[in-house]
């Protein structure tokens, strides 16, 4: 009898020549760094302008979106980060990070980065105690469904024309989407051992770095 194939929970090794940052102002940035480094990626914490200019891609982690938004201003990073995103910096927002990327967030007075054409409803599944897990089929991720952890998560209630839908819950609720160099997930892939979402983002970062007209392989100066 043929043996069942092993669930592929690993991802291809990280591309050489790119450095990925994780915004490290608040939230679970440490877990993202562990996941990226497990794939062999050159990954650094980003808290300063200098660190921001030294990365080819950035993860904005889960945490508390209102706090991260305030800290982005306090650390003088909001404008520079928005500028880099507009110029093509690949960014993946998980949970609070997805809220920060969205152009429309009805229950936030002012969307902070407002770069991705999605509407995001904060705390859409209820309170902390209503956190849950689900198996997801994610576009672009091969193999077994991804185990996704939702913690006081947002949902994506609308996607613009240029946004691709990547994953929904069984009832059709959108929980992952991408728009060019931007990726948004309502869940927390950094909290499981499955590194495939991080692998997908590293691929986006490598592609963007390779296609940059100036700077060739694209590694910015340290
Ligand atoms: N509820 C949080 C917010 O609105 C997000 C929760 C999370 O990142 N896990 O910022």
PDB file of C-alpha atoms and ligand atoms in Angstrom:
ATOM      1  CA  UNK A   1       0.000   0.000   0.000  1.00  0.00           C
ATOM      2  CA  UNK A   2       1.459   3.386  -0.910  1.00  0.00           C
ATOM      3  CA  UNK A   3       2.389   5.578   2.022  1.00  0.00           C
ATOM      4  CA  UNK A   4       0.403   8.753   2.466  1.00  0.00           C
ATOM      5  CA  UNK A   5       2.476  11.733   1.512  1.00  0.00           C
ATOM      6  CA  UNK A   6       3.715  13.868   4.381  1.00  0.00           C
ATOM      7  CA  UNK A   7       1.906  17.118   4.931  1.00  0.00           C
ATOM      8  CA  UNK A   8       4.179  19.735   3.392  1.00  0.00           C
ATOM      9  CA  UNK A   9       4.613  22.278   6.156  1.00  0.00           C
ATOM     10  CA  UNK A  10       7.955  23.590   5.007  1.00  0.00           C
ATOM     11  CA  UNK A  11       8.575  26.206   2.354  1.00  0.00           C
ATOM     12  CA  UNK A  12      11.390  26.624  -0.171  1.00  0.00           C
ATOM     13  CA  UNK A  13      14.556  28.091   1.316  1.00  0.00           C
ATOM     14  CA  UNK A  14      14.754  31.853   1.492  1.00  0.00           C
ATOM     15  CA  UNK A  15      16.159  33.586  -1.582  1.00  0.00           C
ATOM     16  CA  UNK A  16      19.670  34.899  -1.112  1.00  0.00           C
ATOM     17  CA  UNK A  17      20.289  38.582  -1.527  1.00  0.00           C
ATOM     18  CA  UNK A  18      17.167  39.962   0.075  1.00  0.00           C
ATOM     19  CA  UNK A  19      16.687  41.244   3.586  1.00  0.00           C
ATOM     20  CA  UNK A  20      13.266  41.259   5.184  1.00  0.00           C
ATOM     21  CA  UNK A  21      12.238  43.489   8.058  1.00  0.00           C
ATOM     22  CA  UNK A  22       9.595  43.008  10.706  1.00  0.00           C
ATOM     23  CA  UNK A  23       8.094  46.177  12.159  1.00  0.00           C
ATOM     24  CA  UNK A  24       9.027  45.804  15.813  1.00  0.00           C
ATOM     25  CA  UNK A  25       7.080  48.531  17.612  1.00  0.00           C
ATOM     26  CA  UNK A  26       4.456  46.324  19.289  1.00  0.00           C
ATOM     27  CA  UNK A  27       2.841  42.936  18.773  1.00  0.00           C
ATOM     28  CA  UNK A  28       4.261  39.536  17.918  1.00  0.00           C
ATOM     29  CA  UNK A  29       7.197  40.572  15.755  1.00  0.00           C
ATOM     30  CA  UNK A  30       9.536  38.090  17.465  1.00  0.00           C
ATOM     31  CA  UNK A  31       7.535  35.108  16.171  1.00  0.00           C
ATOM     32  CA  UNK A  32       7.748  36.436  12.597  1.00  0.00           C
ATOM     33  CA  UNK A  33      11.520  36.757  12.912  1.00  0.00           C
ATOM     34  CA  UNK A  34      11.731  33.142  14.102  1.00  0.00           C
ATOM     35  CA  UNK A  35       9.638  31.980  11.127  1.00  0.00           C
ATOM     36  CA  UNK A  36      11.683  33.973   8.590  1.00  0.00           C
ATOM     37  CA  UNK A  37      15.013  32.838  10.027  1.00  0.00           C
ATOM     38  CA  UNK A  38      13.790  29.222  10.084  1.00  0.00           C
ATOM     39  CA  UNK A  39      13.558  29.581   6.297  1.00  0.00           C
ATOM     40  CA  UNK A  40      17.100  30.933   6.200  1.00  0.00           C
ATOM     41  CA  UNK A  41      16.042  34.517   5.519  1.00  0.00           C
ATOM     42  CA  UNK A  42      18.128  37.514   6.479  1.00  0.00           C
ATOM     43  CA  UNK A  43      15.563  39.124   8.782  1.00  0.00           C
ATOM     44  CA  UNK A  44      15.851  42.190  11.001  1.00  0.00           C
ATOM     45  CA  UNK A  45      13.717  44.176  13.422  1.00  0.00           C
ATOM     46  CA  UNK A  46      12.618  47.554  12.067  1.00  0.00           C
ATOM     47  CA  UNK A  47      12.199  50.475  14.464  1.00  0.00           C
ATOM     48  CA  UNK A  48      14.194  53.207  12.768  1.00  0.00           C
ATOM     49  CA  UNK A  49      14.344  54.916   9.410  1.00  0.00           C
ATOM     50  CA  UNK A  50      17.788  53.451   8.840  1.00  0.00           C
ATOM     51  CA  UNK A  51      16.525  49.908   9.395  1.00  0.00           C
ATOM     52  CA  UNK A  52      13.520  50.599   7.167  1.00  0.00           C
ATOM     53  CA  UNK A  53      15.768  51.709   4.335  1.00  0.00           C
ATOM     54  CA  UNK A  54      17.853  48.530   4.709  1.00  0.00           C
ATOM     55  CA  UNK A  55      15.072  46.049   3.884  1.00  0.00           C
ATOM     56  CA  UNK A  56      13.575  44.727   0.637  1.00  0.00           C
ATOM     57  CA  UNK A  57      10.288  43.766   2.262  1.00  0.00           C
ATOM     58  CA  UNK A  58       8.449  44.303   5.537  1.00  0.00           C
ATOM     59  CA  UNK A  59       6.040  42.368   7.724  1.00  0.00           C
ATOM     60  CA  UNK A  60       3.675  44.364   9.909  1.00  0.00           C
ATOM     61  CA  UNK A  61       2.748  41.959  12.686  1.00  0.00           C
ATOM     62  CA  UNK A  62      -0.408  41.369  14.670  1.00  0.00           C
ATOM     63  CA  UNK A  63      -0.890  43.296  17.870  1.00  0.00           C
ATOM     64  CA  UNK A  64      -3.048  46.321  18.495  1.00  0.00           C
ATOM     65  CA  UNK A  65      -3.543  48.398  15.373  1.00  0.00           C
ATOM     66  CA  UNK A  66      -4.303  51.640  17.218  1.00  0.00           C
ATOM     67  CA  UNK A  67      -1.097  51.280  19.271  1.00  0.00           C
ATOM     68  CA  UNK A  68       1.075  50.415  16.276  1.00  0.00           C
ATOM     69  CA  UNK A  69      -0.452  53.367  14.404  1.00  0.00           C
ATOM     70  CA  UNK A  70       0.471  55.760  17.240  1.00  0.00           C
ATOM     71  CA  UNK A  71       3.972  54.319  17.518  1.00  0.00           C
ATOM     72  CA  UNK A  72       4.525  54.656  13.768  1.00  0.00           C
ATOM     73  CA  UNK A  73       3.974  58.387  14.229  1.00  0.00           C
ATOM     74  CA  UNK A  74       6.057  58.582  17.416  1.00  0.00           C
ATOM     75  CA  UNK A  75       8.981  56.804  15.708  1.00  0.00           C
ATOM     76  CA  UNK A  76       8.705  59.056  12.607  1.00  0.00           C
ATOM     77  CA  UNK A  77       8.074  56.041  10.420  1.00  0.00           C
ATOM     78  CA  UNK A  78       4.546  56.578   9.119  1.00  0.00           C
ATOM     79  CA  UNK A  79       5.338  58.894   6.176  1.00  0.00           C
ATOM     80  CA  UNK A  80       8.586  57.157   5.146  1.00  0.00           C
ATOM     81  CA  UNK A  81       6.935  53.727   5.295  1.00  0.00           C
ATOM     82  CA  UNK A  82       3.985  54.900   3.215  1.00  0.00           C
ATOM     83  CA  UNK A  83       6.398  56.409   0.668  1.00  0.00           C
ATOM     84  CA  UNK A  84       8.342  53.174   0.358  1.00  0.00           C
ATOM     85  CA  UNK A  85       5.148  51.154  -0.026  1.00  0.00           C
ATOM     86  CA  UNK A  86       3.907  53.483  -2.759  1.00  0.00           C
ATOM     87  CA  UNK A  87       7.262  53.011  -4.519  1.00  0.00           C
ATOM     88  CA  UNK A  88       6.831  49.220  -4.423  1.00  0.00           C
ATOM     89  CA  UNK A  89       8.139  47.877  -1.100  1.00  0.00           C
ATOM     90  CA  UNK A  90       6.500  44.466  -0.589  1.00  0.00           C
ATOM     91  CA  UNK A  91       4.586  44.471   2.691  1.00  0.00           C
ATOM     92  CA  UNK A  92       2.629  41.729   4.438  1.00  0.00           C
ATOM     93  CA  UNK A  93       0.223  42.777   7.155  1.00  0.00           C
ATOM     94  CA  UNK A  94      -1.010  40.086   9.514  1.00  0.00           C
ATOM     95  CA  UNK A  95      -4.089  40.871  11.582  1.00  0.00           C
ATOM     96  CA  UNK A  96      -3.389  44.342  13.061  1.00  0.00           C
ATOM     97  CA  UNK A  97      -0.915  44.738  10.179  1.00  0.00           C
ATOM     98  CA  UNK A  98      -3.717  44.130   7.669  1.00  0.00           C
ATOM     99  CA  UNK A  99      -5.770  46.824   9.401  1.00  0.00           C
ATOM    100  CA  UNK A 100      -2.878  49.269   9.014  1.00  0.00           C
ATOM    101  CA  UNK A 101      -2.580  48.538   5.270  1.00  0.00           C
ATOM    102  CA  UNK A 102      -6.300  48.925   4.487  1.00  0.00           C
ATOM    103  CA  UNK A 103      -7.646  52.038   2.789  1.00  0.00           C
ATOM    104  CA  UNK A 104     -10.965  51.712   4.582  1.00  0.00           C
ATOM    105  CA  UNK A 105     -11.394  50.810   8.242  1.00  0.00           C
ATOM    106  CA  UNK A 106     -14.858  51.930   9.413  1.00  0.00           C
ATOM    107  CA  UNK A 107     -14.123  51.572  13.102  1.00  0.00           C
ATOM    108  CA  UNK A 108     -10.782  53.356  13.089  1.00  0.00           C
ATOM    109  CA  UNK A 109     -10.872  57.142  12.951  1.00  0.00           C
ATOM    110  CA  UNK A 110      -8.078  57.409  10.345  1.00  0.00           C
ATOM    111  CA  UNK A 111      -6.580  54.468   8.414  1.00  0.00           C
ATOM    112  CA  UNK A 112      -2.841  54.843   9.074  1.00  0.00           C
ATOM    113  CA  UNK A 113      -1.094  53.678   5.896  1.00  0.00           C
ATOM    114  CA  UNK A 114      -4.180  53.426   3.669  1.00  0.00           C
ATOM    115  CA  UNK A 115      -2.369  51.787   0.765  1.00  0.00           C
ATOM    116  CA  UNK A 116      -4.360  48.631  -0.012  1.00  0.00           C
ATOM    117  CA  UNK A 117      -7.792  48.768  -1.645  1.00  0.00           C
ATOM    118  CA  UNK A 118      -9.624  46.699   0.944  1.00  0.00           C
ATOM    119  CA  UNK A 119     -12.167  47.439   3.648  1.00  0.00           C
ATOM    120  CA  UNK A 120     -11.343  45.811   6.959  1.00  0.00           C
ATOM    121  CA  UNK A 121     -13.646  45.446   9.959  1.00  0.00           C
ATOM    122  CA  UNK A 122     -11.745  45.313  13.228  1.00  0.00           C
ATOM    123  CA  UNK A 123     -12.620  42.772  15.924  1.00  0.00           C
ATOM    124  CA  UNK A 124     -15.155  41.296  13.502  1.00  0.00           C
ATOM    125  CA  UNK A 125     -15.415  37.902  15.185  1.00  0.00           C
ATOM    126  CA  UNK A 126     -15.982  39.224  18.692  1.00  0.00           C
ATOM    127  CA  UNK A 127     -13.741  39.539  21.706  1.00  0.00           C
ATOM    128  CA  UNK A 128     -10.472  37.851  22.664  1.00  0.00           C
ATOM    129  CA  UNK A 129     -12.385  34.818  24.044  1.00  0.00           C
ATOM    130  CA  UNK A 130     -13.993  34.334  20.627  1.00  0.00           C
ATOM    131  CA  UNK A 131     -10.598  33.637  19.045  1.00  0.00           C
ATOM    132  CA  UNK A 132     -10.610  30.480  16.922  1.00  0.00           C
ATOM    133  CA  UNK A 133      -8.697  28.272  14.497  1.00  0.00           C
ATOM    134  CA  UNK A 134      -9.697  27.083  11.032  1.00  0.00           C
ATOM    135  CA  UNK A 135      -8.251  25.108   8.144  1.00  0.00           C
ATOM    136  CA  UNK A 136      -7.792  27.276   5.088  1.00  0.00           C
ATOM    137  CA  UNK A 137      -7.051  26.696   1.451  1.00  0.00           C
ATOM    138  CA  UNK A 138      -4.863  29.620   0.453  1.00  0.00           C
ATOM    139  CA  UNK A 139      -4.320  30.566  -3.191  1.00  0.00           C
ATOM    140  CA  UNK A 140      -0.644  30.102  -4.060  1.00  0.00           C
ATOM    141  CA  UNK A 141       0.012  27.600  -1.272  1.00  0.00           C
ATOM    142  CA  UNK A 142       0.363  24.008  -2.283  1.00  0.00           C
ATOM    143  CA  UNK A 143      -0.518  20.942  -0.297  1.00  0.00           C
ATOM    144  CA  UNK A 144      -2.618  20.484   2.806  1.00  0.00           C
ATOM    145  CA  UNK A 145      -4.853  23.250   4.114  1.00  0.00           C
ATOM    146  CA  UNK A 146      -3.188  25.794   6.341  1.00  0.00           C
ATOM    147  CA  UNK A 147      -4.099  25.813  10.039  1.00  0.00           C
ATOM    148  CA  UNK A 148      -4.981  29.447  10.686  1.00  0.00           C
ATOM    149  CA  UNK A 149      -5.197  31.103  14.097  1.00  0.00           C
ATOM    150  CA  UNK A 150      -7.573  34.067  14.477  1.00  0.00           C
ATOM    151  CA  UNK A 151      -7.100  36.272  17.557  1.00  0.00           C
ATOM    152  CA  UNK A 152      -9.634  39.090  17.926  1.00  0.00           C
ATOM    153  CA  UNK A 153      -9.219  39.150  14.212  1.00  0.00           C
ATOM    154  CA  UNK A 154     -10.386  41.550  11.539  1.00  0.00           C
ATOM    155  CA  UNK A 155     -12.220  40.420   8.422  1.00  0.00           C
ATOM    156  CA  UNK A 156     -11.910  41.811   4.926  1.00  0.00           C
ATOM    157  CA  UNK A 157     -15.421  42.954   3.995  1.00  0.00           C
ATOM    158  CA  UNK A 158     -14.609  44.371   0.550  1.00  0.00           C
ATOM    159  CA  UNK A 159     -11.807  44.008  -1.955  1.00  0.00           C
ATOM    160  CA  UNK A 160     -11.145  46.451  -4.780  1.00  0.00           C
ATOM    161  CA  UNK A 161     -10.921  45.456  -8.459  1.00  0.00           C
ATOM    162  CA  UNK A 162      -7.156  45.118  -8.411  1.00  0.00           C
ATOM    163  CA  UNK A 163      -7.137  42.969  -5.284  1.00  0.00           C
ATOM    164  CA  UNK A 164      -6.905  39.179  -5.493  1.00  0.00           C
ATOM    165  CA  UNK A 165      -8.835  37.036  -3.074  1.00  0.00           C
ATOM    166  CA  UNK A 166      -6.522  34.427  -1.510  1.00  0.00           C
ATOM    167  CA  UNK A 167      -8.559  32.717   1.188  1.00  0.00           C
ATOM    168  CA  UNK A 168     -12.019  32.612   2.698  1.00  0.00           C
ATOM    169  CA  UNK A 169     -13.606  30.848   5.643  1.00  0.00           C
ATOM    170  CA  UNK A 170     -16.266  28.241   4.851  1.00  0.00           C
ATOM    171  CA  UNK A 171     -18.990  30.900   5.019  1.00  0.00           C
ATOM    172  CA  UNK A 172     -17.216  33.037   2.387  1.00  0.00           C
ATOM    173  CA  UNK A 173     -15.670  35.563   4.787  1.00  0.00           C
ATOM    174  CA  UNK A 174     -12.477  36.901   3.195  1.00  0.00           C
ATOM    175  CA  UNK A 175      -9.414  36.398   5.403  1.00  0.00           C
ATOM    176  CA  UNK A 176      -6.501  36.778   2.961  1.00  0.00           C
ATOM    177  CA  UNK A 177      -5.951  38.987  -0.083  1.00  0.00           C
ATOM    178  CA  UNK A 178      -3.158  40.458  -2.154  1.00  0.00           C
ATOM    179  CA  UNK A 179      -2.741  43.518  -4.328  1.00  0.00           C
ATOM    180  CA  UNK A 180       0.489  43.523  -6.319  1.00  0.00           C
ATOM    181  CA  UNK A 181       3.256  43.780  -3.751  1.00  0.00           C
ATOM    182  CA  UNK A 182       0.852  43.874  -0.783  1.00  0.00           C
ATOM    183  CA  UNK A 183      -0.424  40.906   1.176  1.00  0.00           C
ATOM    184  CA  UNK A 184      -3.011  40.960   3.973  1.00  0.00           C
ATOM    185  CA  UNK A 185      -4.073  38.106   6.238  1.00  0.00           C
ATOM    186  CA  UNK A 186      -6.503  38.276   9.166  1.00  0.00           C
ATOM    187  CA  UNK A 187      -4.814  35.341  10.845  1.00  0.00           C
ATOM    188  CA  UNK A 188      -1.420  34.624  12.402  1.00  0.00           C
ATOM    189  CA  UNK A 189       0.788  32.225  10.368  1.00  0.00           C
ATOM    190  CA  UNK A 190       3.732  33.054  12.642  1.00  0.00           C
ATOM    191  CA  UNK A 191       2.044  31.194  15.521  1.00  0.00           C
ATOM    192  CA  UNK A 192       2.227  27.764  13.882  1.00  0.00           C
ATOM    193  CA  UNK A 193       5.152  25.704  12.640  1.00  0.00           C
ATOM    194  CA  UNK A 194       3.842  25.902   9.087  1.00  0.00           C
ATOM    195  CA  UNK A 195       6.148  28.296   7.243  1.00  0.00           C
ATOM    196  CA  UNK A 196       4.399  28.291   3.865  1.00  0.00           C
ATOM    197  CA  UNK A 197       2.862  31.783   4.165  1.00  0.00           C
ATOM    198  CA  UNK A 198       6.275  33.190   5.079  1.00  0.00           C
ATOM    199  CA  UNK A 199       7.696  31.316   2.083  1.00  0.00           C
ATOM    200  CA  UNK A 200       5.059  32.916  -0.146  1.00  0.00           C
ATOM    201  CA  UNK A 201       5.960  36.395   1.117  1.00  0.00           C
ATOM    202  CA  UNK A 202       9.699  35.777   0.652  1.00  0.00           C
ATOM    203  CA  UNK A 203       8.922  34.829  -2.938  1.00  0.00           C
ATOM    204  CA  UNK A 204       7.075  38.153  -3.416  1.00  0.00           C
ATOM    205  CA  UNK A 205      10.040  40.018  -1.924  1.00  0.00           C
ATOM    206  CA  UNK A 206      12.541  38.202  -4.157  1.00  0.00           C
ATOM    207  CA  UNK A 207      10.436  38.866  -7.266  1.00  0.00           C
ATOM    208  CA  UNK A 208      10.145  42.565  -6.448  1.00  0.00           C
ATOM    209  CA  UNK A 209      13.889  42.852  -5.784  1.00  0.00           C
ATOM    210  CA  UNK A 210      14.717  41.084  -9.063  1.00  0.00           C
ATOM    211  CA  UNK A 211      12.403  43.276 -11.120  1.00  0.00           C
ATOM    212  CA  UNK A 212      13.629  46.577  -9.686  1.00  0.00           C
ATOM    213  CA  UNK A 213      14.972  48.658 -12.599  1.00  0.00           C
ATOM    214  CA  UNK A 214      17.835  50.135 -10.611  1.00  0.00           C
ATOM    215  CA  UNK A 215      19.759  48.340  -7.962  1.00  0.00           C
ATOM    216  CA  UNK A 216      19.781  45.004  -9.797  1.00  0.00           C
ATOM    217  CA  UNK A 217      19.520  42.252  -7.241  1.00  0.00           C
ATOM    218  CA  UNK A 218      18.127  44.949  -5.047  1.00  0.00           C
ATOM    219  CA  UNK A 219      19.759  44.605  -1.666  1.00  0.00           C
ATOM    220  CA  UNK A 220      19.753  48.080  -0.145  1.00  0.00           C
ATOM    221  CA  UNK A 221      22.862  49.228   1.750  1.00  0.00           C
ATOM    222  CA  UNK A 222      23.143  48.069   5.346  1.00  0.00           C
TER     223      UNK A 222
HETATM  224  N1  LIG B   1      -7.992  43.487  17.343  1.00  0.00           N
HETATM  225  C1  LIG B   1      -6.683  43.966  17.027  1.00  0.00           C
HETATM  226  C2  LIG B   1      -6.756  45.361  16.422  1.00  0.00           C
HETATM  227  O1  LIG B   1      -7.772  45.854  16.101  1.00  0.00           O
HETATM  228  C3  LIG B   1      -5.963  43.034  16.069  1.00  0.00           C
HETATM  229  C4  LIG B   1      -5.729  41.733  16.747  1.00  0.00           C
HETATM  230  C5  LIG B   1      -4.492  41.014  16.277  1.00  0.00           C
HETATM  231  O2  LIG B   1      -3.598  41.571  15.642  1.00  0.00           O
HETATM  232  N2  LIG B   1      -4.418  39.768  16.656  1.00  0.00           N
HETATM  233  O3  LIG B   1      -5.711  45.946  16.240  1.00  0.00           O
END
